[in-house]
PDB file of C-alpha atoms in Angstrom:
ATOM      1  CA  PRO A   1     -53.650 -16.906   9.865  1.00  0.00           C
ATOM      2  CA  ILE A   2     -52.196 -13.461   9.099  1.00  0.00           C
ATOM      3  CA  PRO A   3     -52.796 -12.202   5.555  1.00  0.00           C
ATOM      4  CA  ARG A   4     -49.572 -11.886   3.458  1.00  0.00           C
ATOM      5  CA  ASP A   5     -50.175  -8.205   2.754  1.00  0.00           C
ATOM      6  CA  ALA A   6     -51.061  -7.294   6.358  1.00  0.00           C
ATOM      7  CA  PRO A   7     -49.318  -4.055   7.486  1.00  0.00           C
ATOM      8  CA  ILE A   8     -46.485  -4.582  10.007  1.00  0.00           C
ATOM      9  CA  PRO A   9     -46.384  -2.066  12.864  1.00  0.00           C
ATOM     10  CA  ARG A  10     -43.103  -0.002  12.996  1.00  0.00           C
ATOM     11  CA  ASP A  11     -42.384  -1.079  16.579  1.00  0.00           C
ATOM     12  CA  ALA A  12     -43.117  -4.773  16.015  1.00  0.00           C
ATOM     13  CA  PRO A  13     -40.444  -7.007  17.614  1.00  0.00           C
ATOM     14  CA  ILE A  14     -38.276  -8.853  15.075  1.00  0.00           C
ATOM     15  CA  PRO A  15     -37.323 -12.423  15.993  1.00  0.00           C
ATOM     16  CA  ARG A  16     -33.496 -12.933  16.174  1.00  0.00           C
ATOM     17  CA  ASP A  17     -33.671 -15.828  13.704  1.00  0.00           C
ATOM     18  CA  ALA A  18     -35.913 -14.003  11.211  1.00  0.00           C
ATOM     19  CA  PRO A  19     -34.621 -14.347   7.622  1.00  0.00           C
ATOM     20  CA  ILE A  20     -33.373 -11.040   6.162  1.00  0.00           C
ATOM     21  CA  PRO A  21     -34.161 -10.531   2.479  1.00  0.00           C
ATOM     22  CA  ARG A  22     -30.981  -9.959   0.387  1.00  0.00           C
ATOM     23  CA  ASP A  23     -32.356  -6.699  -1.029  1.00  0.00           C
ATOM     24  CA  ALA A  24     -33.470  -5.329   2.352  1.00  0.00           C
ATOM     25  CA  PRO A  25     -32.468  -1.660   2.779  1.00  0.00           C
ATOM     26  CA  ILE A  26     -29.873  -1.093   5.534  1.00  0.00           C
ATOM     27  CA  PRO A  27     -30.297   2.118   7.541  1.00  0.00           C
ATOM     28  CA  ARG A  28     -27.256   4.445   7.309  1.00  0.00           C
ATOM     29  CA  ASP A  29     -26.908   4.566  11.093  1.00  0.00           C
ATOM     30  CA  ALA A  30     -27.280   0.800  11.598  1.00  0.00           C
ATOM     31  CA  PRO A  31     -24.695  -0.546  14.069  1.00  0.00           C
ATOM     32  CA  ILE A  32     -22.097  -2.837  12.447  1.00  0.00           C
ATOM     33  CA  PRO A  33     -21.146  -5.863  14.560  1.00  0.00           C
ATOM     34  CA  ARG A  34     -17.349  -6.165  15.201  1.00  0.00           C
ATOM     35  CA  ASP A  35     -17.297  -9.707  13.766  1.00  0.00           C
ATOM     36  CA  ALA A  36     -19.374  -8.903  10.676  1.00  0.00           C
ATOM     37  CA  PRO A  37     -17.914 -10.508   7.526  1.00  0.00           C
ATOM     38  CA  ILE A  38     -16.632  -7.921   5.019  1.00  0.00           C
ATOM     39  CA  PRO A  39     -17.298  -8.742   1.362  1.00  0.00           C
ATOM     40  CA  ARG A  40     -14.077  -8.891  -0.731  1.00  0.00           C
ATOM     41  CA  ASP A  41     -15.454  -6.322  -3.194  1.00  0.00           C
ATOM     42  CA  ALA A  42     -16.657  -3.892  -0.516  1.00  0.00           C
ATOM     43  CA  PRO A  43     -15.657  -0.284  -1.296  1.00  0.00           C
ATOM     44  CA  ILE A  44     -13.122   1.123   1.196  1.00  0.00           C
ATOM     45  CA  PRO A  45     -13.480   4.820   2.027  1.00  0.00           C
ATOM     46  CA  ARG A  46     -10.258   6.778   1.293  1.00  0.00           C
ATOM     47  CA  ASP A  47     -10.190   8.183   4.837  1.00  0.00           C
ATOM     48  CA  ALA A  48     -10.811   4.829   6.542  1.00  0.00           C
ATOM     49  CA  PRO A  49      -8.477   4.307   9.515  1.00  0.00           C
ATOM     50  CA  ILE A  50      -6.053   1.390   9.044  1.00  0.00           C
ATOM     51  CA  PRO A  51      -5.320  -0.634  12.198  1.00  0.00           C
ATOM     52  CA  ARG A  52      -1.592  -0.814  13.057  1.00  0.00           C
ATOM     53  CA  ASP A  53      -1.703  -4.624  13.127  1.00  0.00           C
ATOM     54  CA  ALA A  54      -3.647  -4.984   9.871  1.00  0.00           C
ATOM     55  CA  PRO A  55      -2.205  -7.743   7.655  1.00  0.00           C
ATOM     56  CA  ILE A  56      -0.714  -6.449   4.381  1.00  0.00           C
ATOM     57  CA  PRO A  57      -1.477  -8.674   1.385  1.00  0.00           C
ATOM     58  CA  ARG A  58       1.659  -9.791  -0.542  1.00  0.00           C
ATOM     59  CA  ASP A  59       0.248  -8.410  -3.811  1.00  0.00           C
ATOM     60  CA  ALA A  60      -0.825  -5.051  -2.366  1.00  0.00           C
ATOM     61  CA  PRO A  61       0.078  -2.131  -4.652  1.00  0.00           C
ATOM     62  CA  ILE A  62       2.697   0.210  -3.125  1.00  0.00           C
ATOM     63  CA  PRO A  63       2.226   3.919  -3.829  1.00  0.00           C
ATOM     64  CA  ARG A  64       5.249   5.501  -5.589  1.00  0.00           C
ATOM     65  CA  ASP A  65       5.541   8.156  -2.861  1.00  0.00           C
ATOM     66  CA  ALA A  66       5.224   5.714   0.049  1.00  0.00           C
ATOM     67  CA  PRO A  67       7.793   6.412   2.782  1.00  0.00           C
ATOM     68  CA  ILE A  68      10.336   3.595   3.245  1.00  0.00           C
ATOM     69  CA  PRO A  69      11.399   2.970   6.852  1.00  0.00           C
ATOM     70  CA  ARG A  70      15.198   3.165   7.343  1.00  0.00           C
ATOM     71  CA  ASP A  71      15.219  -0.267   9.010  1.00  0.00           C
ATOM     72  CA  ALA A  72      13.049  -1.925   6.349  1.00  0.00           C
ATOM     73  CA  PRO A  73      14.372  -5.390   5.459  1.00  0.00           C
ATOM     74  CA  ILE A  74      15.476  -5.796   1.829  1.00  0.00           C
ATOM     75  CA  PRO A  75      14.235  -9.070   0.317  1.00  0.00           C
ATOM     76  CA  ARG A  76      16.968 -11.362  -1.054  1.00  0.00           C
ATOM     77  CA  ASP A  77      15.258 -11.464  -4.455  1.00  0.00           C
ATOM     78  CA  ALA A  78      14.689  -7.691  -4.649  1.00  0.00           C
ATOM     79  CA  PRO A  79      15.374  -6.339  -8.150  1.00  0.00           C
ATOM     80  CA  ILE A  80      18.380  -4.014  -8.410  1.00  0.00           C
ATOM     81  CA  PRO A  81      17.405  -0.780 -10.160  1.00  0.00           C
ATOM     82  CA  ARG A  82      19.441  -0.120 -13.326  1.00  0.00           C
ATOM     83  CA  VAL A  83      19.062   3.659 -12.964  1.00  0.00           C
ATOM     84  CA  LEU A  84      21.069   5.491 -10.304  1.00  0.00           C
ATOM     85  CA  PRO A  85      19.336   8.254  -8.341  1.00  0.00           C
ATOM     86  CA  LYS A  86      19.970  11.766  -9.720  1.00  0.00           C
ATOM     87  CA  ASP A  87      21.959  12.762  -6.617  1.00  0.00           C
ATOM     88  CA  ALA A  88      24.098   9.585  -6.490  1.00  0.00           C
ATOM     89  CA  PRO A  89      27.853  10.275  -6.551  1.00  0.00           C
ATOM     90  CA  ILE A  90      29.539   9.038  -9.733  1.00  0.00           C
ATOM     91  CA  PRO A  91      32.648   7.019  -8.873  1.00  0.00           C
ATOM     92  CA  ARG A  92      35.704   8.235 -10.789  1.00  0.00           C
ATOM     93  CA  VAL A  93      37.618   5.053 -11.610  1.00  0.00           C
ATOM     94  CA  ARG A  94      40.605   5.206 -13.987  1.00  0.00           C
ATOM     95  CA  PRO A  95      40.861   2.230 -16.343  1.00  0.00           C
ATOM     96  CA  LYS A  96      43.916   0.006 -15.713  1.00  0.00           C
ATOM     97  CA  ASP A  97      45.393   0.708 -19.164  1.00  0.00           C
ATOM     98  CA  ALA A  98      44.803   4.480 -19.065  1.00  0.00           C
ATOM     99  CA  PRO A  99      47.966   6.612 -19.359  1.00  0.00           C
ATOM    100  CA  ILE A 100      49.031   8.336 -16.152  1.00  0.00           C
ATOM    101  CA  PRO A 101      48.550  12.063 -16.623  1.00  0.00           C
ATOM    102  CA  CYS A 102      51.874  13.921 -16.454  1.00  0.00           C
ATOM    103  CA  VAL A 103      52.139  17.690 -16.618  1.00  0.00           C
ATOM    104  CA  TRP A 104      55.601  19.087 -17.483  1.00  0.00           C
ATOM    105  CA  PRO A 105      56.132  22.673 -16.384  1.00  0.00           C
ATOM    106  CA  GLN A 106      56.415  24.991 -19.403  1.00  0.00           C
ATOM    107  CA  ASP A 107      59.564  26.781 -18.181  1.00  0.00           C
ATOM    108  CA  ALA A 108      61.368  23.711 -16.810  1.00  0.00           C
ATOM    109  CA  PRO A 109      64.725  22.882 -18.413  1.00  0.00           C
ATOM    110  CA  ILE A 110      64.762  19.744 -20.530  1.00  0.00           C
ATOM    111  CA  PRO A 111      67.326  17.296 -19.080  1.00  0.00           C
TER     112      PRO A 111
END
């Protein structure tokens, strides 16, 4: 029998099915397997590369300054903004019952 507090040599082989304690320290340069599960609350570095085919969650927050592709589909239930953009042209529509403006020349003879 090996005593519980026996020192373990640094180069001792570790069996593949050895249990890993939950609080075991992970070396910074430890290789991460491609199929490693990612915890839902794992912090994401700000400069992390995003794969082109990464799925976008439906409830993902959209930054206010995010570029909108010109060919982006508009959802049928998209809310219509009540505020027009500052540079939007204002349509000049004359009401149906508005009087037609008529300018009479000042020096014209009165018939």
